[in-house]
Tab-separated table of N, CA and C in Angstrom:
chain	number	residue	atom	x	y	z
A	23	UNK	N	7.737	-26.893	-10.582
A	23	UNK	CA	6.954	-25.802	-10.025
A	23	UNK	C	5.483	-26.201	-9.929
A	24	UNK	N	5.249	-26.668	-10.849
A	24	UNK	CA	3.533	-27.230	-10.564
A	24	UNK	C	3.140	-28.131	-9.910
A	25	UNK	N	4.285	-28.642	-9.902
A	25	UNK	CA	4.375	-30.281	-8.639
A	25	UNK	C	3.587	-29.748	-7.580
A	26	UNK	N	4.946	-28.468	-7.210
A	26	UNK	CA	4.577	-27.995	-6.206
A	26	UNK	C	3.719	-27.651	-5.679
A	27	UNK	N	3.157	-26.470	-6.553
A	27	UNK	CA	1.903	-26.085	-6.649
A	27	UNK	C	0.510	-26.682	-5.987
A	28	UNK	N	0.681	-28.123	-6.574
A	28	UNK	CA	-0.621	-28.971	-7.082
A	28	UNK	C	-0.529	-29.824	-5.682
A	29	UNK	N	0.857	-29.772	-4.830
A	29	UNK	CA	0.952	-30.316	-3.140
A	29	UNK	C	0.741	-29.557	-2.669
A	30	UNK	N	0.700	-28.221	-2.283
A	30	UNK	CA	-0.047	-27.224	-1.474
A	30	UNK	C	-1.460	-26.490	-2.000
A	31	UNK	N	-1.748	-27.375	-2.978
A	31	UNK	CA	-3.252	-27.605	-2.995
A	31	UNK	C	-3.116	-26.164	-4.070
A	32	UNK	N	-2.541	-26.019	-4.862
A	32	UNK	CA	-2.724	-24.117	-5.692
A	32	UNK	C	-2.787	-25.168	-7.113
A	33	UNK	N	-3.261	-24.219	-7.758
A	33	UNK	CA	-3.603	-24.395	-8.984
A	33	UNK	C	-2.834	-23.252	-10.325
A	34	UNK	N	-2.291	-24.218	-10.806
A	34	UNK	CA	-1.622	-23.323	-11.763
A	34	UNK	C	-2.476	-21.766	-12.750
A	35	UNK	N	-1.891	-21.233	-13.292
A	35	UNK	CA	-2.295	-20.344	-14.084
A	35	UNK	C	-1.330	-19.915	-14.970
A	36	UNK	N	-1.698	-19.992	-16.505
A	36	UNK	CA	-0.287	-19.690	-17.330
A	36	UNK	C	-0.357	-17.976	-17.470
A	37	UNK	N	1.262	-16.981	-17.566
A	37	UNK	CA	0.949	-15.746	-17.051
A	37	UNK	C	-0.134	-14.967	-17.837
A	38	UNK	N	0.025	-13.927	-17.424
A	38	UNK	CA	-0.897	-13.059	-18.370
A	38	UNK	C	-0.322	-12.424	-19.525
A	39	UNK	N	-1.179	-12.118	-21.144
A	39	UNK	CA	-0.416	-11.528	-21.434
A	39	UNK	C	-0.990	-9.968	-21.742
A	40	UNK	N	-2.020	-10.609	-22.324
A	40	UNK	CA	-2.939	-8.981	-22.388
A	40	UNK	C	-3.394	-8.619	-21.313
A	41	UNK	N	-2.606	-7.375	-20.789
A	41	UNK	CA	-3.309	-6.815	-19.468
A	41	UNK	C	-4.547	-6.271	-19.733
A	42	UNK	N	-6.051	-6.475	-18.902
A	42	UNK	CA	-7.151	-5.643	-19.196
A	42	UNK	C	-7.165	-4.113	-18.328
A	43	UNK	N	-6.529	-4.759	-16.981
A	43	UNK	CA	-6.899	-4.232	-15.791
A	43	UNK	C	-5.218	-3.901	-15.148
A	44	UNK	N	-4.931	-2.941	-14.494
A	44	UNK	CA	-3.953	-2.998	-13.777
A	44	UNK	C	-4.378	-2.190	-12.094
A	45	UNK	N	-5.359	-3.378	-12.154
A	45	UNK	CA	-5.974	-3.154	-10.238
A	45	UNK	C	-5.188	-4.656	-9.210
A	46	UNK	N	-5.948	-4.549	-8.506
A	46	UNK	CA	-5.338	-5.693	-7.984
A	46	UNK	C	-6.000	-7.116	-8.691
A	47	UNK	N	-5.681	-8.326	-8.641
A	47	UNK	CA	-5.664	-9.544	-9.141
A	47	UNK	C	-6.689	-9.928	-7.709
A	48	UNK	N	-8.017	-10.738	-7.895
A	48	UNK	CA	-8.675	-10.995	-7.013
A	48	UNK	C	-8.859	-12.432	-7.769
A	49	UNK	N	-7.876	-13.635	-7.016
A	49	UNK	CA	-7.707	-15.070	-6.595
A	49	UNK	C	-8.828	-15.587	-6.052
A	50	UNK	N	-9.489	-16.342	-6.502
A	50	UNK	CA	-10.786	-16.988	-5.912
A	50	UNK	C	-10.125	-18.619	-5.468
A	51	UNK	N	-10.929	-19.055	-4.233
A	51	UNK	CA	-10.664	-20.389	-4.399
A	51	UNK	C	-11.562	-21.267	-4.324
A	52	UNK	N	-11.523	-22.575	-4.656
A	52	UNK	CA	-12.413	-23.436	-5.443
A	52	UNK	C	-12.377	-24.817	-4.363
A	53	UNK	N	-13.658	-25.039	-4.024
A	53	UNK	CA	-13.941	-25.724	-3.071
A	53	UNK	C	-14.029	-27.235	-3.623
A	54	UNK	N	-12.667	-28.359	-3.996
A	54	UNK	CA	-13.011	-29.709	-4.220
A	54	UNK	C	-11.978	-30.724	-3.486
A	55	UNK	N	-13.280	-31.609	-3.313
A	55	UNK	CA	-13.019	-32.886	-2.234
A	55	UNK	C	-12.514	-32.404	-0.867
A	56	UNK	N	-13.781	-31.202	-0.437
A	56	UNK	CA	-13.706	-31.232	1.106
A	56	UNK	C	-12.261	-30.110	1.262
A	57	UNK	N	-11.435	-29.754	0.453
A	57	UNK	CA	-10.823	-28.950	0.823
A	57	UNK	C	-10.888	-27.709	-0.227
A	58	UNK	N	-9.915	-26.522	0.360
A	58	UNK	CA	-10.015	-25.164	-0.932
A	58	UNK	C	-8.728	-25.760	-1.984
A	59	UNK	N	-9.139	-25.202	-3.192
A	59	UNK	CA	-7.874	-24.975	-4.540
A	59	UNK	C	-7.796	-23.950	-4.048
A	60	UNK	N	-6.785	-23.237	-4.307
A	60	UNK	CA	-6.442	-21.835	-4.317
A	60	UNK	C	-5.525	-21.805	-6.253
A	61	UNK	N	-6.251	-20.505	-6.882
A	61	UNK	CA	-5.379	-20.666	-8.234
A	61	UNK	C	-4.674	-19.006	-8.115
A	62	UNK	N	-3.507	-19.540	-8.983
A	62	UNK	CA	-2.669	-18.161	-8.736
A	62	UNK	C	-1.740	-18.592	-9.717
A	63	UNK	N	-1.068	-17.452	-10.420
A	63	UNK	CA	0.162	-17.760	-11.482
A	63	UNK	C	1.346	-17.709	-10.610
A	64	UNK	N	2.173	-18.559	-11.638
A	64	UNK	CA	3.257	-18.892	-10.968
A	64	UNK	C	3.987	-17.996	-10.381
A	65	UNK	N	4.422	-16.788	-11.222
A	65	UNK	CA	5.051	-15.815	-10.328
A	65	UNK	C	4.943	-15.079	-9.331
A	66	UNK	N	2.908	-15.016	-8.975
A	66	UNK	CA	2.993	-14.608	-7.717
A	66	UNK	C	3.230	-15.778	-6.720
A	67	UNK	N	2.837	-17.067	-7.430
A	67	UNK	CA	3.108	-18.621	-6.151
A	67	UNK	C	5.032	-18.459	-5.699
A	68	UNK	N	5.778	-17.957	-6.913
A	68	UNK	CA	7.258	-18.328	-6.288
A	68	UNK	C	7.276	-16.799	-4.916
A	69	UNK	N	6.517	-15.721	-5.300
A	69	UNK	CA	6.912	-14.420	-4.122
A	69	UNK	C	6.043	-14.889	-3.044
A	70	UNK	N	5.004	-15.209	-3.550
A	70	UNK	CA	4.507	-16.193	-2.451
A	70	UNK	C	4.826	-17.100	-0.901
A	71	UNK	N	5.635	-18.153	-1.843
A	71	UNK	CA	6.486	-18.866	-1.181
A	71	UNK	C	7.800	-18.473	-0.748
A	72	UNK	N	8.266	-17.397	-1.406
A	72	UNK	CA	8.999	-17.325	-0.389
A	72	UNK	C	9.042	-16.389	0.939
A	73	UNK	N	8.051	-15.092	1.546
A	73	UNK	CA	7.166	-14.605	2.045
A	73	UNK	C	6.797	-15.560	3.019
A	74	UNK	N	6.215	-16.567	2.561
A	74	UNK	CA	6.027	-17.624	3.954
A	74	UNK	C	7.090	-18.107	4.485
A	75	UNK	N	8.150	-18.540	3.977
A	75	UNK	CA	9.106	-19.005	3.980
A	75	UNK	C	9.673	-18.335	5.131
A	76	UNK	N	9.606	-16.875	4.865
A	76	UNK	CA	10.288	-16.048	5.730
A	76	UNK	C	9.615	-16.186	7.166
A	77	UNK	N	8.487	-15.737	6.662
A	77	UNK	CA	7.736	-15.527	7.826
A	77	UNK	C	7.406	-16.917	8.360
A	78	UNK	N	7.536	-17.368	8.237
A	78	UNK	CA	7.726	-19.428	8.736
A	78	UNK	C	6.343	-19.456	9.145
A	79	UNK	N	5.497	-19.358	7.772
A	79	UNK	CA	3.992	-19.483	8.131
A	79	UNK	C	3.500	-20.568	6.661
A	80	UNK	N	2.172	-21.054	6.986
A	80	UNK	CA	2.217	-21.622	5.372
A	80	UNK	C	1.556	-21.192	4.619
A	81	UNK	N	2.307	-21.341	3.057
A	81	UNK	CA	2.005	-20.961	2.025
A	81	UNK	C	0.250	-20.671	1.809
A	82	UNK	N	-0.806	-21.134	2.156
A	82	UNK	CA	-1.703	-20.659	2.031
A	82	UNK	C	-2.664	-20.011	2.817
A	83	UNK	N	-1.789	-20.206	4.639
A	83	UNK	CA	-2.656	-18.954	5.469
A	83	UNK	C	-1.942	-17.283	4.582
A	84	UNK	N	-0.865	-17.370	3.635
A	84	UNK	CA	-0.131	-16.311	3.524
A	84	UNK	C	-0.807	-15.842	2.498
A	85	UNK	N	-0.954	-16.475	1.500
A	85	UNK	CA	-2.430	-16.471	0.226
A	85	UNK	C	-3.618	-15.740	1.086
A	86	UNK	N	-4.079	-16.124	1.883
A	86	UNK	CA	-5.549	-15.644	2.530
A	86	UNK	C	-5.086	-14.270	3.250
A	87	UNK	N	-4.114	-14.176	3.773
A	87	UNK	CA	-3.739	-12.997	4.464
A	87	UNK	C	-3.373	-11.874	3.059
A	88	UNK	N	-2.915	-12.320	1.943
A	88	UNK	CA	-2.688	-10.980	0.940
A	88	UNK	C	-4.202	-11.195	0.425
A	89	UNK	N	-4.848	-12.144	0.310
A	89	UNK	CA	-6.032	-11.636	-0.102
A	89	UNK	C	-6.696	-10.290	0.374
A	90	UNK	N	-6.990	-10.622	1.934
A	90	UNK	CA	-7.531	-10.290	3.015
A	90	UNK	C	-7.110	-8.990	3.122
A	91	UNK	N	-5.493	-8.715	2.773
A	91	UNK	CA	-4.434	-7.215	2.626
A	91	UNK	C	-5.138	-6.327	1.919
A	92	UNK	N	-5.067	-7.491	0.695
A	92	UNK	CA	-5.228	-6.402	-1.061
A	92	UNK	C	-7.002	-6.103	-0.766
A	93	UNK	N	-7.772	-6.720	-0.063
A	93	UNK	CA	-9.026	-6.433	-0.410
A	93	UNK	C	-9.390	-5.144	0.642
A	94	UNK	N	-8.656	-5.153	1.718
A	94	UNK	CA	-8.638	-3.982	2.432
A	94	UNK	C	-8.090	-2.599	1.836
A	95	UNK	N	-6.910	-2.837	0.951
A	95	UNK	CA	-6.083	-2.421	0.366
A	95	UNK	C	-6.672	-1.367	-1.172
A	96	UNK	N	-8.150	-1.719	-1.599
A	96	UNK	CA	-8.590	-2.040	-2.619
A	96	UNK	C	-10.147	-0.714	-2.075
A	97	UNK	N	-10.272	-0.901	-0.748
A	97	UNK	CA	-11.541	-0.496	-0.332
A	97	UNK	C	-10.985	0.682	0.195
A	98	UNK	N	-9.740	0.652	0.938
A	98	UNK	CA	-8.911	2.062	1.302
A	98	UNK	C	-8.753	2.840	-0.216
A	99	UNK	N	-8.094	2.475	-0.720
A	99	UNK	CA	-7.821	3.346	-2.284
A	99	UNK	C	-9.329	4.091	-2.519
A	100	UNK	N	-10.455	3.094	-2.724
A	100	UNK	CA	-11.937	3.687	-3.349
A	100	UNK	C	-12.007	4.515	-2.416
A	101	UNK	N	-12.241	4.376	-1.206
A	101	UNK	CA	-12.606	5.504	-0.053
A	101	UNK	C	-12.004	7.205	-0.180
A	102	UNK	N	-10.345	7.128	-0.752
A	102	UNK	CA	-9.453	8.073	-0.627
A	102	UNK	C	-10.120	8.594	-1.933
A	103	UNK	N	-10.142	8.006	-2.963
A	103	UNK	CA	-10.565	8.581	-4.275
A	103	UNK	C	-12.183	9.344	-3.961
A	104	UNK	N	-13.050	8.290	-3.594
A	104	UNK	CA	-13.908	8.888	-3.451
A	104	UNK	C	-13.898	10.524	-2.375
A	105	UNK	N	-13.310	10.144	-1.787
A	105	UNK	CA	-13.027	11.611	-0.751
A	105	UNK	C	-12.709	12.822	-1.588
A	106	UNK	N	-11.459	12.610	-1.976
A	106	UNK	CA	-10.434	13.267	-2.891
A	106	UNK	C	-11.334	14.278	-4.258
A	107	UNK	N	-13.120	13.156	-4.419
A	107	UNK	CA	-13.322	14.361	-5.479
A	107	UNK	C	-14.953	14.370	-5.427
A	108	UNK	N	-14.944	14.604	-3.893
A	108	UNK	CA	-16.033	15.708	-3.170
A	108	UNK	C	-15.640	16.716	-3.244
A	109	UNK	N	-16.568	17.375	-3.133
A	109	UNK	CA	-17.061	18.866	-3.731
A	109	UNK	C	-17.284	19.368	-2.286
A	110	UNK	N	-16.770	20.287	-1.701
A	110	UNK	CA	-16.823	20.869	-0.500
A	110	UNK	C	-18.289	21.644	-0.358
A	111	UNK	N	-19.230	21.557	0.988
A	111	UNK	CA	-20.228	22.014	0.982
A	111	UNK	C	-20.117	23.674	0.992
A	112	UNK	N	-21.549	24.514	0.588
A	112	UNK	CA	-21.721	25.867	0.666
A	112	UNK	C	-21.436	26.254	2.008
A	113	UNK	N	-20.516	27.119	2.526
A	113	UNK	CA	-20.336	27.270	3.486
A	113	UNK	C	-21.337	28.157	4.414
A	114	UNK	N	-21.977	27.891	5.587
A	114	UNK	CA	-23.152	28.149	5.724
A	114	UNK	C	-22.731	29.139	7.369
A	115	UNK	N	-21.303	28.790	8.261
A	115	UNK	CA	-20.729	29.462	9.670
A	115	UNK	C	-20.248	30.565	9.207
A	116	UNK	N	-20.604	31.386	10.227
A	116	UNK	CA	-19.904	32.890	9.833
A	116	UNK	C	-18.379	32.902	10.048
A	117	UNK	N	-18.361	32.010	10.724
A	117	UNK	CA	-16.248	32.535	10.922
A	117	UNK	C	-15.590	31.523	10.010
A	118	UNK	N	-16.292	30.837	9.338
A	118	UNK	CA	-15.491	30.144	8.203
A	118	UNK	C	-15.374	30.782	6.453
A	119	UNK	N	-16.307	31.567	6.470
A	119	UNK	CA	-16.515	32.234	5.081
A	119	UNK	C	-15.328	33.041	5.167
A	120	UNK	N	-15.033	33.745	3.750
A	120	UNK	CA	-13.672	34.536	3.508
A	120	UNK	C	-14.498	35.680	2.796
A	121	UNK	N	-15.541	35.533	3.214
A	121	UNK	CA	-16.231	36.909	2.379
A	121	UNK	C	-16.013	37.726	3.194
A	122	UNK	N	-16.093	39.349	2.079
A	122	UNK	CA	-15.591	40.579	2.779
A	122	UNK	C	-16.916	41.482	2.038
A	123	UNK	N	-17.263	42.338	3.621
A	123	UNK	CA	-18.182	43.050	3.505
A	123	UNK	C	-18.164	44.085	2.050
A	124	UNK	N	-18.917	44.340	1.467
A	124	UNK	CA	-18.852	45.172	0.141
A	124	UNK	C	-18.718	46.507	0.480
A	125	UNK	N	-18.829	46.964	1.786
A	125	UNK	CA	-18.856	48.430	1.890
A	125	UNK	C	-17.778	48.892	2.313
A	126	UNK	N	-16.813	48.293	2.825
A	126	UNK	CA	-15.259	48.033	3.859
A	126	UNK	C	-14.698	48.693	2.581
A	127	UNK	N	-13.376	49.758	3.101
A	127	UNK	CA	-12.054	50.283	2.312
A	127	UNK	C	-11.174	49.910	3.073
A	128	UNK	N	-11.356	50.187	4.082
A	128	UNK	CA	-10.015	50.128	4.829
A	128	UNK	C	-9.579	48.664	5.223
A	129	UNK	N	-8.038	48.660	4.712
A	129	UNK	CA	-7.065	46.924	4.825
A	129	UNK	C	-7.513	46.521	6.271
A	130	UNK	N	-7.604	47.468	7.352
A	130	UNK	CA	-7.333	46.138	8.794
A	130	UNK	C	-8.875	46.186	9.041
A	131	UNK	N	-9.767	46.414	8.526
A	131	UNK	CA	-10.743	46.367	8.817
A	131	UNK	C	-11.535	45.106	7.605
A	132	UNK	N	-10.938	44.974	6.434
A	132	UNK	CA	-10.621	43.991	6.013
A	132	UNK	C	-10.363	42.520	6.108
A	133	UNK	N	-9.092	43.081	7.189
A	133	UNK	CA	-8.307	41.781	7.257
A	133	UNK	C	-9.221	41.210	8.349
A	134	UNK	N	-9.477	42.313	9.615
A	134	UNK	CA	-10.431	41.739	10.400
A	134	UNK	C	-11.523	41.131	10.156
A	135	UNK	N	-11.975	41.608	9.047
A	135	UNK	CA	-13.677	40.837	8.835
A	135	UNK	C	-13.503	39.467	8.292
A	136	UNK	N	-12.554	39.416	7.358
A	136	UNK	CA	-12.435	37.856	6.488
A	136	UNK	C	-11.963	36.777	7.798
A	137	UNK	N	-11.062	37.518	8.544
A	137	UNK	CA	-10.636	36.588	9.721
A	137	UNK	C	-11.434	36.143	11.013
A	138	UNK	N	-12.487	37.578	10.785
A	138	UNK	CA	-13.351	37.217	12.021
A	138	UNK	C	-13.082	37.234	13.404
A	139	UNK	N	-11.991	38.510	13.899
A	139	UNK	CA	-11.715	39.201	14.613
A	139	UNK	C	-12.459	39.806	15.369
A	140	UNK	N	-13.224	40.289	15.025
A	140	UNK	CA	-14.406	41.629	15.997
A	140	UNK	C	-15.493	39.827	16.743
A	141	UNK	N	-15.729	38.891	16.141
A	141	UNK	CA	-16.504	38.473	16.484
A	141	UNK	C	-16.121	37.152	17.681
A	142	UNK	N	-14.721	37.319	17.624
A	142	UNK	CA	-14.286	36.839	19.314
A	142	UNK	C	-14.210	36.986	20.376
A	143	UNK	N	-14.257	36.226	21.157
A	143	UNK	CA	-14.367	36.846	22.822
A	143	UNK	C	-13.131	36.727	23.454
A	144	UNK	N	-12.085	37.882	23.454
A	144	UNK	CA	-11.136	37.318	23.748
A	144	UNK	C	-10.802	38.539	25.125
């Protein structure tokens, strides 16, 4: 396996055992004698390889393309989170508020005001 490895230019890594992080794994590669290392543990190099395999591409445009995935992959997630826990602004349009006049008894006159009925042109 490292043979291998070490002919398509990857660089071993023994696995992990203490997880710190369970985000994505960000693979750097290492620029010697004019070409890239790429380092990665073995078990993602065997799903790796075989992924290219399939896709009859090589093993390390397929490395740069999950990089390239997970880092898109990584910036979508922050974006959704960040969305997810905004605080909706004071609502400032009259036909979007659900406020109901304080002086109103009557239900359809009610229902009309929160819905904003009287103030269409229909």
């Amino acid at each position: 396996m490292k043979l291998d490895m070490e002919e398509k230019r990857f660089c071993y890594i023994p696995p992990r055992v203490n997880l710190k992080r369970f985000d994505y794994l960000h693979y750097v590669r290492k620029q010697d004698e004019g070409a890239y290392t790429y380092v990665a543990h073995a078990d993602y190099y065997i799903l790796l390889r075989a992924c290219s395999r399939v896709a009859q591409v090589e093993t390390r445009c397929m490395h740069i393309g999950v990089l390239s995935f997970e880092r898109r992959l990584a910036w979508l997630e922050k974006r959704i989170d960040h969305c997810l826990h905004l605080t909706p602004p004071i609502v400032s349009c009259d036909y979007c508020t659900d406020m109901v006049p304080e002086n109103t008894t009557d239900a359809e006159t009610i229902v009309e005001e929160s819905i904003g009925l009287s103030n269409l042109n229909i």
